[in-house]
mmCIF file of C-alpha atoms in Angstrom:
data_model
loop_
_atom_site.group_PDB
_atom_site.id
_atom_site.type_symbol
_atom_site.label_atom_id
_atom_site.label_comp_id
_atom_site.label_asym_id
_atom_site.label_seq_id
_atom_site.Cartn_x
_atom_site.Cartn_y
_atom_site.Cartn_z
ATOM 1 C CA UNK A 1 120.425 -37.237 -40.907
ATOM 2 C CA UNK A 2 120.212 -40.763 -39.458
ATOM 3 C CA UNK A 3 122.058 -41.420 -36.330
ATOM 4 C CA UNK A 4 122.447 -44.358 -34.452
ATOM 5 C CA UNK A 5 124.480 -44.417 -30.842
ATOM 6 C CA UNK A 6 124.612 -47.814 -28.733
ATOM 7 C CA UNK A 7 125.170 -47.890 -25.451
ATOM 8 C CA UNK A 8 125.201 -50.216 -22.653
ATOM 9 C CA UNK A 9 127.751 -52.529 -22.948
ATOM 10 C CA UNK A 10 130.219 -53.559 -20.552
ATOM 11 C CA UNK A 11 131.968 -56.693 -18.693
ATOM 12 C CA UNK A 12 130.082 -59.642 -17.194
ATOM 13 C CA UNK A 13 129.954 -63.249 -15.920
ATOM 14 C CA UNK A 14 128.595 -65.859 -17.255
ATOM 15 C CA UNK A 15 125.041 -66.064 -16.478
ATOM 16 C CA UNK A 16 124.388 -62.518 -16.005
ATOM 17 C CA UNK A 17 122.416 -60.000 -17.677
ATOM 18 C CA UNK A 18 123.014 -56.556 -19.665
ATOM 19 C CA UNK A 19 121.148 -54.197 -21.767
ATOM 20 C CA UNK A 20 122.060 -52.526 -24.647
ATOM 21 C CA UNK A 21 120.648 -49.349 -26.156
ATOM 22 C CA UNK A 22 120.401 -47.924 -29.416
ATOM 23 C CA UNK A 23 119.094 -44.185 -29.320
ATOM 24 C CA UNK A 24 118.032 -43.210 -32.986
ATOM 25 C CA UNK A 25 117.817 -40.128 -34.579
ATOM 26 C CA UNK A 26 116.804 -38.429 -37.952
ATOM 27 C CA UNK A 27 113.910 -40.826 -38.242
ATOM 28 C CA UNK A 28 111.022 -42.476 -36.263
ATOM 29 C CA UNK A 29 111.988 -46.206 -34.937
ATOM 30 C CA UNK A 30 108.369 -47.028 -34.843
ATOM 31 C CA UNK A 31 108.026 -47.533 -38.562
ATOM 32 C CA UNK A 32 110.732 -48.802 -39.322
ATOM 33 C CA UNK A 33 112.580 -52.505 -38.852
ATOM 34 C CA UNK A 34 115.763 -52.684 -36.684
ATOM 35 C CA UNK A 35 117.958 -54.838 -36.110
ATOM 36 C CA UNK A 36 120.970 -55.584 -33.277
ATOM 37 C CA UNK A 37 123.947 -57.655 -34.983
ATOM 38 C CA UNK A 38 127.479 -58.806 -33.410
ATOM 39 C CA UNK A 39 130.995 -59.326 -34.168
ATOM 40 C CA UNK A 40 133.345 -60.989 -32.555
ATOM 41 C CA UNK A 41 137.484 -60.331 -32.792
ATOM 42 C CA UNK A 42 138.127 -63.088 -36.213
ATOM 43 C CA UNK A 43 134.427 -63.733 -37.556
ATOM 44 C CA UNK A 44 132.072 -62.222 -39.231
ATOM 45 C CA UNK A 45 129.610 -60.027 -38.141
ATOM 46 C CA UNK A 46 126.183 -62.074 -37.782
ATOM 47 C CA UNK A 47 122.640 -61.246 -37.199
ATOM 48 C CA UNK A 48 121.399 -61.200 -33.230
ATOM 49 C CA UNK A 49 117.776 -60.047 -33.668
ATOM 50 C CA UNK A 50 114.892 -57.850 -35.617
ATOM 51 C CA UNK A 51 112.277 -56.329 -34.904
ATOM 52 C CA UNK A 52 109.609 -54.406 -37.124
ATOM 53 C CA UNK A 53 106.857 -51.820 -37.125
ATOM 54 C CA UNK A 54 104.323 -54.523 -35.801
ATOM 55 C CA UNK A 55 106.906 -55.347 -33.087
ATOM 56 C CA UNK A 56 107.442 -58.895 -34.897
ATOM 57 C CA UNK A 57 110.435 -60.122 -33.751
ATOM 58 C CA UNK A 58 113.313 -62.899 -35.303
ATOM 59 C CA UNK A 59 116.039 -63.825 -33.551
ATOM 60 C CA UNK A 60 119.313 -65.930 -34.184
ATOM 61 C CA UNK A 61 119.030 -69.645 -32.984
ATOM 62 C CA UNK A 62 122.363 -69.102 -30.647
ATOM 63 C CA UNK A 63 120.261 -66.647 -28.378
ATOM 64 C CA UNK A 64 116.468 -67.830 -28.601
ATOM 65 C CA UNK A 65 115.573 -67.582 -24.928
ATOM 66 C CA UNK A 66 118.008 -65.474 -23.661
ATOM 67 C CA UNK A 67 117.529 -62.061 -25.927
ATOM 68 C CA UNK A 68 115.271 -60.305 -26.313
ATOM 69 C CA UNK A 69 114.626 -56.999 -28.630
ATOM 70 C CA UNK A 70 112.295 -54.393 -28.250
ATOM 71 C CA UNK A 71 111.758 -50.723 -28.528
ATOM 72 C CA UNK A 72 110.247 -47.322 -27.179
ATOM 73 C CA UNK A 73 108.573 -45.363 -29.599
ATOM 74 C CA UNK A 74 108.487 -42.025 -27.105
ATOM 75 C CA UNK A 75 112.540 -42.632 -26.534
ATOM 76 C CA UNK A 76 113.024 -43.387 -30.015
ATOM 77 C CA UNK A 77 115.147 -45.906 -28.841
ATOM 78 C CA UNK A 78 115.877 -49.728 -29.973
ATOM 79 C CA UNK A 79 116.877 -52.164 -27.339
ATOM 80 C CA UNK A 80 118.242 -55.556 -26.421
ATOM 81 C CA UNK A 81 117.953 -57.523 -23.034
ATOM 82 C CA UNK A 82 120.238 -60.220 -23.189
ATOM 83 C CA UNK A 83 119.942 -62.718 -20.341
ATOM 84 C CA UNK A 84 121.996 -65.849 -19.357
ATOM 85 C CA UNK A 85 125.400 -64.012 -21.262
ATOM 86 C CA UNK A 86 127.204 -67.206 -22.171
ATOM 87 C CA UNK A 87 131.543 -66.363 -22.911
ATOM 88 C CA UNK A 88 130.868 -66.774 -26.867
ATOM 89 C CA UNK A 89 128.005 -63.963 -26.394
ATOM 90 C CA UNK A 90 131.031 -61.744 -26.298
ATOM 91 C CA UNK A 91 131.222 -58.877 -29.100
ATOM 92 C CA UNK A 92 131.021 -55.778 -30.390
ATOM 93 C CA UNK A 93 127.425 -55.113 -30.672
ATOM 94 C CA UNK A 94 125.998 -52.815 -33.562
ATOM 95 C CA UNK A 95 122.722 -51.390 -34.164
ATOM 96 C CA UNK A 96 121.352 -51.145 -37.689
ATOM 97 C CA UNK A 97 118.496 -49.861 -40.021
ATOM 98 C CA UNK A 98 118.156 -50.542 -43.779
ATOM 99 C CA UNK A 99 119.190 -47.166 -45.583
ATOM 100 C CA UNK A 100 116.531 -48.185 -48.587
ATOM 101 C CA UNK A 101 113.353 -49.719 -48.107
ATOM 102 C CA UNK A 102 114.041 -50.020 -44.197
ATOM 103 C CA UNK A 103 110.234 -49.753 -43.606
ATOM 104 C CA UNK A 104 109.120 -52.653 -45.194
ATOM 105 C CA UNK A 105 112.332 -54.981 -45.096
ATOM 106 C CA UNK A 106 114.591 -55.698 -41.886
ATOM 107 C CA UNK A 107 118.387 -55.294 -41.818
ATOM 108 C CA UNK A 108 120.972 -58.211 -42.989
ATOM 109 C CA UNK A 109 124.413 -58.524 -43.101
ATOM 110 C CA UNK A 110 123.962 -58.228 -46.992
ATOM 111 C CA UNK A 111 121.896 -54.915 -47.304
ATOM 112 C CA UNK A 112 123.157 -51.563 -47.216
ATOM 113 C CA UNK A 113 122.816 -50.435 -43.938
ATOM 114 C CA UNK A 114 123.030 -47.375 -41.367
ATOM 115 C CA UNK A 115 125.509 -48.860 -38.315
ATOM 116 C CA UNK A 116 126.268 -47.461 -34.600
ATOM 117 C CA UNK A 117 129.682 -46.999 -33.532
ATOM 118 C CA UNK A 118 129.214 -50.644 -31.688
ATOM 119 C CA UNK A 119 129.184 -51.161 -27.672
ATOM 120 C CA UNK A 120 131.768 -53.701 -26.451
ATOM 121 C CA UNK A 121 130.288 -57.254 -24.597
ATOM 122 C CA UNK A 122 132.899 -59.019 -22.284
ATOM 123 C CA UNK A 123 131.587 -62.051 -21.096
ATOM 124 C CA UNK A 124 133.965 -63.812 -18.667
ATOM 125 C CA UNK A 125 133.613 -67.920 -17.825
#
C-alpha cells in the first residue's frame, strides 16, 4: 500500500529557510518520479518541483533558485529545501507520485495521483 506522510512545515519570515519531508512507503522512491506541489487558501493547487529516478530535476519558475528537491534512497524519503521563503510561498504543501506509469512519467496536477495529507507553510512579511 502506498503511503505518503509530509512533514516539516511550520511558520517563518520572510527570507528564511524550511524543509519539508515526504517519508514514502509501499514502494521504492528511487525508481520512481516525485513530485512536491502547493496550494494556497483560493487557487489552485500548482506544481513546485520533480524529480526522477536519474535525480533530474524541474522546477516551477516562481521558485528557481530558492528550492530545491531531492531525495534519500536509504530513508525512502522525498524532500524539499526551500530557501529565501517569500509571503506568497505560503501553502499547504503536498507530496505526490503518479499511481500509473509513475516510473517513467512525473506527477501533474492532471494525472491521477497518490497525495500526502499536506504540511502547512506560513510565511510572514
Amino acid at each position: 500500500q502506498v503511503q505518503l506522510v509530509e512533514s516539516g512545515g511550520g511558520s517563518v519570515q520572510a527570507g528564511g529557510s524550511l524543509r519539508l519531508s515526504c517519508a514514502a512507503s509501499g514502494y521504492s522512491v528511487s525508481i520512481y518520479c516525485m513530485g512536491w506541489f502547493r496550494q494556497a487558501p483560493g487557487k489552485e493547487r500548482e506544481a513546485v518541483a520533480t524529480i526522477d529516478s536519474n535525480r533530474s530535476t524541474t522546477y516551477a519558475d516562481s521558485v528557481k533558485g530558492r528550492f530545491t528537491i531531492s531525495r534519500d534512497n536509504a530513508k525512502n524519503t522525498l524532500y524539499l529545501q526551500m530557501d529565501s521563503l517569500k509571503p506568497e510561498d505560503a501553502a499547504m504543501y503536498y507530496c505526490a507520485r503518479r499511481q500509473v506509469g509513475g516510473i517513467r512519467y512525473c506527477p501533474s496536477t492532471s494525472t491521477s495521483n497518490y497525495w500526502g495529507q499536506g504540511t502547512q507553510v506560513t510565511v510572514s512579511s
